[in-house]
């Protein structure tokens, strides 16, 4: 399986899949259902801390981290005292205040809530053991994917339960009351728009680096930056990533350990909220009252949750040959500096790698496979005639085999008959689908009664909300298929069997969709090889040195894969069409999104466009980002 | 003259020459009678002081051919299994070291049953026959300068003391060696030799004390010309002492211990004491930019030299006066300092001397951990009050030093030791596995020393340091002389090791120590070394803007098929780690051939070009072809 290798220049030639191994999951809620939550909350918490440095308190931490360097003050044109004062203010606003008491409170609440919401929270114990080991050796960075607000609570809860130091967490926003509780549970807060505030950036970065340097606690942050509204991985953000890596780059620690964590939900708490956000309904302010309103959420069943702690990654090992650490020799190390192109590339590569590992480590639910197939039927069929249950189940089983061929990690219960598994998946998602008389229908949200008849546009939006919810569950397994799907599409477009003619199309697709899906930079040909390998494995294609030929049996696989990519291609086309048709030469991002949405709605209603996914603002934004990256459009300030 | 009449005519001639020179010497002599030691000019004659000189032409008479130092001195395990240090030369000589066996077994997993003995004698047949440049040899003969083609003589000058060099010797493996050894007796001899070498295109490799640890003395295997080792050891006189300016003019072949001893006889010293000073030579110090342990008072070699005379293929390079500082373009001394024998032979050096210190006092301080210790050294450097020497050993090295404590004679001493330990670990709460110790040496007049001592101890106290006695300090310094002997003992029991050094800015000292040690441990593990290595460091010198850090690294190589290769890979990795952590390529060992690959990165391409162009001008034929540095 060396075609999957990611670290080929070193002797440890391991593959992405080796980094996420199949392991036993244990339901941690089981014990909670059998014993007292209070007892759990007041358990003796005695984690093994990092051995490398003497322990330090929260107050020590603040003191350590900001001795304003003279050069910053000079750069800002103010006195050292002024800078110090301002920095102290920033630090107060930002810093966590980890207290065991609040961890216990949090533990108690999470126990109560999760038992209500989830049927199980499954954790790989091997991963926890490895983490426990790793934490003693080097500073550890926990890097979960971000799918729900529940993510970080659950991780801290698990670590608390298993005597592992609870992390300090980079949180993007602030809520007043809850904020304080979160702060005492280890969260520190980062302003959303840092922009060019140099001092803020300097204080934040020094704060994070001090935590890493001292091994105060594991640092946890979302490399995707935000909670993914599409449940698809987001292009990693590099700022925080760079901060946690810099202590290694600058030799302040021997190594930094990254632990990717893959969290998978059967059903996401915020599913409907997310779909509405995608449609452009403004996101409710992350206020405490907003959260309280979410109590409705607490009355439903969300199935199970899987938390997969990935294999600890040694930054030192991964960065071998990718970064020349001597570049930091000539300037004081505490002086904030713009990272060099080399450092940027290295950080970006690592960040993408981590996200890919998160993807590979997540568990794919039967429901996600069903959603793939469901969405390939015309939307009118889904809303009007309904999809034949038998057809759906048969095709799902076919897809299950394909997924397994592609090396998927499925969360498919073995002891339950397949049909029951699928039936219960549908039942769990009754907010989106309904099974009636051997058919399955897409469920649109109920309008409040007694209102005026809804317009065609409103109807389209309601359908779109349901489709986008469905699409997000499909997206949970998209990473598995996206590379083979691109090969399938490339074969289709290239209309040739010549390998060296197909690859450029594949490369083009990867390049174009690099904001949509996660591809590790510089790994295209390996991705291509890997995709061909899987397609060959499931007998869809035959691969020789020069040729890629499609087998007869392969048509079904290839057309399924192409259809999987189609909504994205269509959406990109809509945006391109908007940009071309209107002859727009310059436009503001704010204006363009509604305009594209109007165009898409028009096209859907006129029957020219089949996919409701074109209404997803995230995809539209991704198109713009891609065009900017490819330097087809440029951004300028007005 | 009657007695002389029975002598041969050459004898008469010689004596006549000598008289003439003495007369000439009187004529040249400064008006005042201050010079304490007279110059004795050149060639052949055995002056009285020669008998007191340490290094004979035939080094094999007193030194080991395949290990460090004097033949009569070594560590061994006696029949009772106790470690013993033989000979009479050192403070530790003749003593039993009870703790060493346990330390070796515990640290390396070594076992007294598993020996890896060295080949006992050098077999001449293992040495390739010399490539002789007949014409050169003929002309050398006519000058009367002594030379030799003897296999033993040649092998002795074919290596320094890198691990791989000594390891190969112990296995009886001899690579390319010089084809001839020549012993010039004075500057003029060297001038002649260099002229002849240029005329006949032979390769010259200057040889001083042979203590190189940079592969500098290794003969380039690709060299096809006849290689002549130019051994400066017989150029070992102090030519004059100038008490008005406090300088001494010395021939460059003199070794450190002789230089100090002879100066001491006149009440002076240079204060230049590299750890290798028993064997390393003045010319070698200049050629490698050496550093001495007491540089805080006396300075490093570049601070000590006033005037250098070097013979190059283009002629002799020297300055015209002895002004203490000049603004006359780039200092030409700095082309010579650190040139590592690639440009010529340093023959005579005028260097600063000082009156011998009135009072010396050792001392030591125990710190709860290495971090505190480094913080203290930094503060001492900041206040510019460093004693003659201040060194900070890490915990591993502290334990190592402890293991080398000789057997104590009285129950009382061991009781006292026990009390001290109890006080530090129990009462003061120091963790035995974290504490570290700084050793100190103060010099000067008594009153000032005591005052200085108090100042340093007061600073130490601020960093949690506790004074730990003179004895600990003195033992720490003694260790530096015996440690090289210890390596030979290790090699008898499957343990190989080496030391290497760097210099680094203050803010990176802790980071570099931690990272390099961790890198060594990890590399050893990755390469199949069965037992964790000894990976330890000490901060040995302080400067305004940084410090010199010295690493020791050793491991048990049982079970490894190519131990030296593994060793070299680990050392290479450790050097990369040093550079990645902002450390220099070398503080005082030099570059040689061992660290050449990093030179360009170290001095930039332009810098390399500058050095190369100097080499090209001075030595276009590459007569000084040891291929060091560039």
mmCIF file of C-alpha atoms in Angstrom, chain A residues 10-263:
data_model
loop_
_atom_site.group_PDB
_atom_site.id
_atom_site.type_symbol
_atom_site.label_atom_id
_atom_site.label_comp_id
_atom_site.label_asym_id
_atom_site.label_seq_id
_atom_site.Cartn_x
_atom_site.Cartn_y
_atom_site.Cartn_z
ATOM 1 C CA UNK A 10 11.922 9.412 5.673
ATOM 2 C CA UNK A 11 12.508 5.941 6.814
ATOM 3 C CA UNK A 12 9.177 5.695 8.562
ATOM 4 C CA UNK A 13 7.194 5.279 5.466
ATOM 5 C CA UNK A 14 3.763 5.292 6.924
ATOM 6 C CA UNK A 15 0.519 5.901 5.171
ATOM 7 C CA UNK A 16 -2.470 8.020 5.988
ATOM 8 C CA UNK A 17 -4.406 4.922 6.750
ATOM 9 C CA UNK A 18 -1.734 3.572 9.023
ATOM 10 C CA UNK A 19 -2.159 6.691 11.062
ATOM 11 C CA UNK A 20 -5.762 5.819 11.781
ATOM 12 C CA UNK A 21 -6.072 2.232 12.757
ATOM 13 C CA UNK A 22 -9.116 0.152 13.372
ATOM 14 C CA UNK A 23 -9.675 -0.089 17.054
ATOM 15 C CA UNK A 24 -12.243 -1.064 19.575
ATOM 16 C CA UNK A 25 -14.574 1.683 20.697
ATOM 17 C CA UNK A 26 -15.945 1.787 24.190
ATOM 18 C CA UNK A 27 -19.180 3.518 25.093
ATOM 19 C CA UNK A 28 -18.301 5.844 27.929
ATOM 20 C CA UNK A 29 -21.922 6.605 28.700
ATOM 21 C CA UNK A 30 -22.548 3.029 29.740
ATOM 22 C CA UNK A 31 -20.789 3.485 33.023
ATOM 23 C CA UNK A 32 -22.547 6.799 33.546
ATOM 24 C CA UNK A 33 -25.903 5.080 33.214
ATOM 25 C CA UNK A 34 -24.944 2.652 35.935
ATOM 26 C CA UNK A 35 -23.338 4.895 38.497
ATOM 27 C CA UNK A 36 -23.748 8.296 40.040
ATOM 28 C CA UNK A 37 -22.976 11.379 37.965
ATOM 29 C CA UNK A 38 -22.109 13.292 41.086
ATOM 30 C CA UNK A 39 -19.681 10.610 42.076
ATOM 31 C CA UNK A 40 -18.133 10.941 38.652
ATOM 32 C CA UNK A 41 -17.933 14.702 38.883
ATOM 33 C CA UNK A 42 -16.180 14.510 42.246
ATOM 34 C CA UNK A 43 -13.841 11.728 41.349
ATOM 35 C CA UNK A 44 -10.174 12.114 42.229
ATOM 36 C CA UNK A 45 -8.604 13.707 39.218
ATOM 37 C CA UNK A 46 -4.918 12.862 39.070
ATOM 38 C CA UNK A 47 -3.537 13.200 35.579
ATOM 39 C CA UNK A 48 0.110 12.571 34.682
ATOM 40 C CA UNK A 49 1.364 15.914 33.480
ATOM 41 C CA UNK A 50 4.115 16.790 31.022
ATOM 42 C CA UNK A 51 7.484 15.768 32.372
ATOM 43 C CA UNK A 52 9.584 18.222 30.444
ATOM 44 C CA UNK A 53 9.071 21.329 32.550
ATOM 45 C CA UNK A 54 8.163 22.212 36.093
ATOM 46 C CA UNK A 55 4.448 22.730 36.609
ATOM 47 C CA UNK A 56 3.129 26.253 36.391
ATOM 48 C CA UNK A 57 -0.062 27.946 37.486
ATOM 49 C CA UNK A 58 -2.464 30.066 35.470
ATOM 50 C CA UNK A 59 -1.027 33.175 37.078
ATOM 51 C CA UNK A 60 2.539 32.073 36.294
ATOM 52 C CA UNK A 61 1.435 31.597 32.761
ATOM 53 C CA UNK A 62 0.212 35.148 32.349
ATOM 54 C CA UNK A 63 3.342 36.501 33.953
ATOM 55 C CA UNK A 64 5.606 34.390 31.787
ATOM 56 C CA UNK A 65 4.031 35.170 28.544
ATOM 57 C CA UNK A 66 4.230 38.894 28.255
ATOM 58 C CA UNK A 67 7.403 40.766 28.733
ATOM 59 C CA UNK A 68 6.785 43.292 25.996
ATOM 60 C CA UNK A 69 9.824 43.452 23.854
ATOM 61 C CA UNK A 70 11.269 46.847 23.237
ATOM 62 C CA UNK A 71 11.119 46.293 19.515
ATOM 63 C CA UNK A 72 7.335 45.924 19.469
ATOM 64 C CA UNK A 73 6.932 49.187 21.287
ATOM 65 C CA UNK A 74 9.255 50.925 18.874
ATOM 66 C CA UNK A 75 7.430 49.401 15.975
ATOM 67 C CA UNK A 76 4.136 50.695 17.297
ATOM 68 C CA UNK A 77 5.541 54.062 18.172
ATOM 69 C CA UNK A 78 4.472 53.899 21.796
ATOM 70 C CA UNK A 79 6.278 53.523 25.067
ATOM 71 C CA UNK A 80 6.994 50.202 26.653
ATOM 72 C CA UNK A 81 4.622 51.047 29.521
ATOM 73 C CA UNK A 82 1.737 51.795 27.193
ATOM 74 C CA UNK A 83 2.314 48.613 25.301
ATOM 75 C CA UNK A 84 2.539 46.652 28.502
ATOM 76 C CA UNK A 85 -0.731 48.083 29.758
ATOM 77 C CA UNK A 86 -2.567 47.393 26.544
ATOM 78 C CA UNK A 87 -1.111 43.920 26.351
ATOM 79 C CA UNK A 88 -2.249 43.176 29.879
ATOM 80 C CA UNK A 89 -5.749 44.197 28.898
ATOM 81 C CA UNK A 90 -5.741 41.917 25.913
ATOM 82 C CA UNK A 91 -4.410 39.109 28.003
ATOM 83 C CA UNK A 92 -7.168 39.556 30.589
ATOM 84 C CA UNK A 93 -9.790 39.455 27.893
ATOM 85 C CA UNK A 94 -8.294 36.427 26.285
ATOM 86 C CA UNK A 95 -6.946 34.106 28.870
ATOM 87 C CA UNK A 96 -8.428 30.954 30.247
ATOM 88 C CA UNK A 97 -8.793 30.342 33.919
ATOM 89 C CA UNK A 98 -8.836 26.594 34.162
ATOM 90 C CA UNK A 99 -10.288 25.512 37.497
ATOM 91 C CA UNK A 100 -10.922 21.997 38.570
ATOM 92 C CA UNK A 101 -14.194 22.946 40.229
ATOM 93 C CA UNK A 102 -15.634 24.113 36.964
ATOM 94 C CA UNK A 103 -14.367 21.076 35.186
ATOM 95 C CA UNK A 104 -16.343 19.064 37.715
ATOM 96 C CA UNK A 105 -19.441 21.181 37.156
ATOM 97 C CA UNK A 106 -18.996 20.807 33.451
ATOM 98 C CA UNK A 107 -18.505 17.074 33.915
ATOM 99 C CA UNK A 108 -21.745 16.787 35.808
ATOM 100 C CA UNK A 109 -23.715 18.782 33.247
ATOM 101 C CA UNK A 110 -22.268 16.917 30.333
ATOM 102 C CA UNK A 111 -23.066 13.600 31.991
ATOM 103 C CA UNK A 112 -26.681 14.599 32.403
ATOM 104 C CA UNK A 113 -27.052 16.120 28.964
ATOM 105 C CA UNK A 114 -25.316 13.518 26.923
ATOM 106 C CA UNK A 115 -27.263 10.694 28.463
ATOM 107 C CA UNK A 116 -30.362 12.462 27.286
ATOM 108 C CA UNK A 117 -29.119 13.320 23.812
ATOM 109 C CA UNK A 118 -26.996 10.410 22.777
ATOM 110 C CA UNK A 119 -27.507 6.713 22.895
ATOM 111 C CA UNK A 120 -23.773 6.280 23.220
ATOM 112 C CA UNK A 121 -20.497 8.198 23.148
ATOM 113 C CA UNK A 122 -17.903 5.864 21.768
ATOM 114 C CA UNK A 123 -14.214 6.414 22.324
ATOM 115 C CA UNK A 124 -11.209 4.399 21.180
ATOM 116 C CA UNK A 125 -9.389 3.508 24.360
ATOM 117 C CA UNK A 126 -6.143 2.755 22.569
ATOM 118 C CA UNK A 127 -6.123 6.323 21.368
ATOM 119 C CA UNK A 128 -6.634 7.612 24.890
ATOM 120 C CA UNK A 129 -3.792 5.475 26.178
ATOM 121 C CA UNK A 130 -1.490 6.779 23.494
ATOM 122 C CA UNK A 131 -2.548 10.314 24.292
ATOM 123 C CA UNK A 132 -1.845 9.802 27.965
ATOM 124 C CA UNK A 133 1.643 8.610 27.089
ATOM 125 C CA UNK A 134 2.250 11.423 24.625
ATOM 126 C CA UNK A 135 1.239 14.121 27.077
ATOM 127 C CA UNK A 136 4.032 13.131 29.415
ATOM 128 C CA UNK A 137 6.669 13.335 26.724
ATOM 129 C CA UNK A 138 6.077 16.448 24.668
ATOM 130 C CA UNK A 139 3.614 19.322 24.506
ATOM 131 C CA UNK A 140 0.443 17.990 22.917
ATOM 132 C CA UNK A 141 -1.915 19.764 20.558
ATOM 133 C CA UNK A 142 -5.395 18.314 20.327
ATOM 134 C CA UNK A 143 -6.863 18.896 16.906
ATOM 135 C CA UNK A 144 -10.486 17.854 16.625
ATOM 136 C CA UNK A 145 -12.672 18.456 13.640
ATOM 137 C CA UNK A 146 -15.509 20.861 14.415
ATOM 138 C CA UNK A 147 -19.019 19.777 13.685
ATOM 139 C CA UNK A 148 -20.989 20.909 16.709
ATOM 140 C CA UNK A 149 -20.806 23.146 19.735
ATOM 141 C CA UNK A 150 -20.766 19.973 21.756
ATOM 142 C CA UNK A 151 -17.333 18.999 20.417
ATOM 143 C CA UNK A 152 -15.051 20.622 22.908
ATOM 144 C CA UNK A 153 -17.222 19.882 25.921
ATOM 145 C CA UNK A 154 -17.191 16.228 25.062
ATOM 146 C CA UNK A 155 -13.425 16.120 24.611
ATOM 147 C CA UNK A 156 -12.709 17.803 27.933
ATOM 148 C CA UNK A 157 -15.267 15.497 29.502
ATOM 149 C CA UNK A 158 -13.550 12.410 28.149
ATOM 150 C CA UNK A 159 -10.110 13.558 29.253
ATOM 151 C CA UNK A 160 -11.437 14.397 32.714
ATOM 152 C CA UNK A 161 -13.017 10.973 32.943
ATOM 153 C CA UNK A 162 -9.793 9.203 32.024
ATOM 154 C CA UNK A 163 -7.350 11.198 34.142
ATOM 155 C CA UNK A 164 -5.727 13.051 31.287
ATOM 156 C CA UNK A 165 -4.914 16.755 31.750
ATOM 157 C CA UNK A 166 -7.830 18.781 30.429
ATOM 158 C CA UNK A 167 -6.863 21.066 27.595
ATOM 159 C CA UNK A 168 -6.961 24.796 27.212
ATOM 160 C CA UNK A 169 -9.078 25.541 24.215
ATOM 161 C CA UNK A 170 -8.916 28.272 21.633
ATOM 162 C CA UNK A 171 -12.473 29.475 21.273
ATOM 163 C CA UNK A 172 -13.572 31.798 18.555
ATOM 164 C CA UNK A 173 -16.301 33.732 20.257
ATOM 165 C CA UNK A 174 -17.512 34.937 23.613
ATOM 166 C CA UNK A 175 -20.726 34.480 25.438
ATOM 167 C CA UNK A 176 -21.054 36.440 28.645
ATOM 168 C CA UNK A 177 -22.288 34.026 31.260
ATOM 169 C CA UNK A 178 -21.474 30.770 29.613
ATOM 170 C CA UNK A 179 -18.249 32.382 28.503
ATOM 171 C CA UNK A 180 -17.074 32.692 32.069
ATOM 172 C CA UNK A 181 -17.894 29.068 32.757
ATOM 173 C CA UNK A 182 -16.130 28.007 29.615
ATOM 174 C CA UNK A 183 -13.165 30.132 30.548
ATOM 175 C CA UNK A 184 -12.917 28.342 33.837
ATOM 176 C CA UNK A 185 -13.215 25.066 32.028
ATOM 177 C CA UNK A 186 -10.101 26.013 30.084
ATOM 178 C CA UNK A 187 -11.299 28.029 27.105
ATOM 179 C CA UNK A 188 -9.451 31.113 25.984
ATOM 180 C CA UNK A 189 -10.993 33.535 23.579
ATOM 181 C CA UNK A 190 -9.842 34.934 20.328
ATOM 182 C CA UNK A 191 -11.383 37.904 18.640
ATOM 183 C CA UNK A 192 -12.964 36.990 15.353
ATOM 184 C CA UNK A 193 -11.432 39.782 13.364
ATOM 185 C CA UNK A 194 -7.841 40.290 14.376
ATOM 186 C CA UNK A 195 -6.902 41.803 11.086
ATOM 187 C CA UNK A 196 -3.858 43.953 11.389
ATOM 188 C CA UNK A 197 -3.908 44.537 15.140
ATOM 189 C CA UNK A 198 -0.252 43.730 15.617
ATOM 190 C CA UNK A 199 -0.237 43.877 19.381
ATOM 191 C CA UNK A 200 -3.250 41.618 19.684
ATOM 192 C CA UNK A 201 -1.642 39.159 17.354
ATOM 193 C CA UNK A 202 1.606 39.332 19.302
ATOM 194 C CA UNK A 203 -0.079 38.806 22.667
ATOM 195 C CA UNK A 204 -2.186 35.927 21.401
ATOM 196 C CA UNK A 205 0.728 34.236 19.794
ATOM 197 C CA UNK A 206 2.910 34.684 22.855
ATOM 198 C CA UNK A 207 0.137 33.328 25.033
ATOM 199 C CA UNK A 208 -0.331 30.226 22.925
ATOM 200 C CA UNK A 209 3.388 29.671 22.586
ATOM 201 C CA UNK A 210 3.911 30.014 26.312
ATOM 202 C CA UNK A 211 1.324 27.342 26.953
ATOM 203 C CA UNK A 212 3.067 25.063 24.479
ATOM 204 C CA UNK A 213 6.536 25.866 25.780
ATOM 205 C CA UNK A 214 5.719 25.241 29.401
ATOM 206 C CA UNK A 215 3.554 22.252 28.664
ATOM 207 C CA UNK A 216 1.010 23.947 30.954
ATOM 208 C CA UNK A 217 -1.757 21.844 29.465
ATOM 209 C CA UNK A 218 -2.575 20.340 26.098
ATOM 210 C CA UNK A 219 -3.733 23.014 23.685
ATOM 211 C CA UNK A 220 -6.888 22.302 21.755
ATOM 212 C CA UNK A 221 -7.967 24.183 18.682
ATOM 213 C CA UNK A 222 -9.960 23.720 15.549
ATOM 214 C CA UNK A 223 -7.652 23.798 12.601
ATOM 215 C CA UNK A 224 -10.687 24.282 10.378
ATOM 216 C CA UNK A 225 -11.217 27.578 12.163
ATOM 217 C CA UNK A 226 -14.987 27.350 12.275
ATOM 218 C CA UNK A 227 -17.631 24.799 12.831
ATOM 219 C CA UNK A 228 -18.311 23.283 9.442
ATOM 220 C CA UNK A 229 -21.830 24.084 8.390
ATOM 221 C CA UNK A 230 -21.729 21.572 5.586
ATOM 222 C CA UNK A 231 -20.210 18.787 7.738
ATOM 223 C CA UNK A 232 -17.515 18.695 5.094
ATOM 224 C CA UNK A 233 -13.965 19.460 6.222
ATOM 225 C CA UNK A 234 -12.987 23.071 5.826
ATOM 226 C CA UNK A 235 -9.762 24.365 4.391
ATOM 227 C CA UNK A 236 -7.482 24.625 7.409
ATOM 228 C CA UNK A 237 -6.612 28.007 8.869
ATOM 229 C CA UNK A 238 -2.933 28.503 9.422
ATOM 230 C CA UNK A 239 -2.602 31.244 12.043
ATOM 231 C CA UNK A 240 -3.114 29.184 15.162
ATOM 232 C CA UNK A 241 -1.401 26.222 13.554
ATOM 233 C CA UNK A 242 1.667 28.332 13.038
ATOM 234 C CA UNK A 243 1.576 29.492 16.648
ATOM 235 C CA UNK A 244 1.598 26.000 18.060
ATOM 236 C CA UNK A 245 4.314 24.843 15.697
ATOM 237 C CA UNK A 246 6.610 27.792 16.178
ATOM 238 C CA UNK A 247 8.007 26.663 19.541
ATOM 239 C CA UNK A 248 9.321 23.637 17.705
ATOM 240 C CA UNK A 249 10.577 25.606 14.716
ATOM 241 C CA UNK A 250 12.440 27.917 17.054
ATOM 242 C CA UNK A 251 13.857 25.130 19.169
ATOM 243 C CA UNK A 252 11.998 26.108 22.313
ATOM 244 C CA UNK A 253 10.729 22.560 22.660
ATOM 245 C CA UNK A 254 12.237 19.353 21.370
ATOM 246 C CA UNK A 255 9.065 18.292 19.690
ATOM 247 C CA UNK A 256 5.377 19.023 19.518
ATOM 248 C CA UNK A 257 2.859 16.221 19.284
ATOM 249 C CA UNK A 258 -0.260 16.677 17.202
ATOM 250 C CA UNK A 259 -3.207 14.487 17.991
ATOM 251 C CA UNK A 260 -5.921 14.642 15.343
ATOM 252 C CA UNK A 261 -9.330 13.793 16.740
ATOM 253 C CA UNK A 262 -12.201 12.740 14.547
ATOM 254 C CA UNK A 263 -15.635 13.344 15.938
#
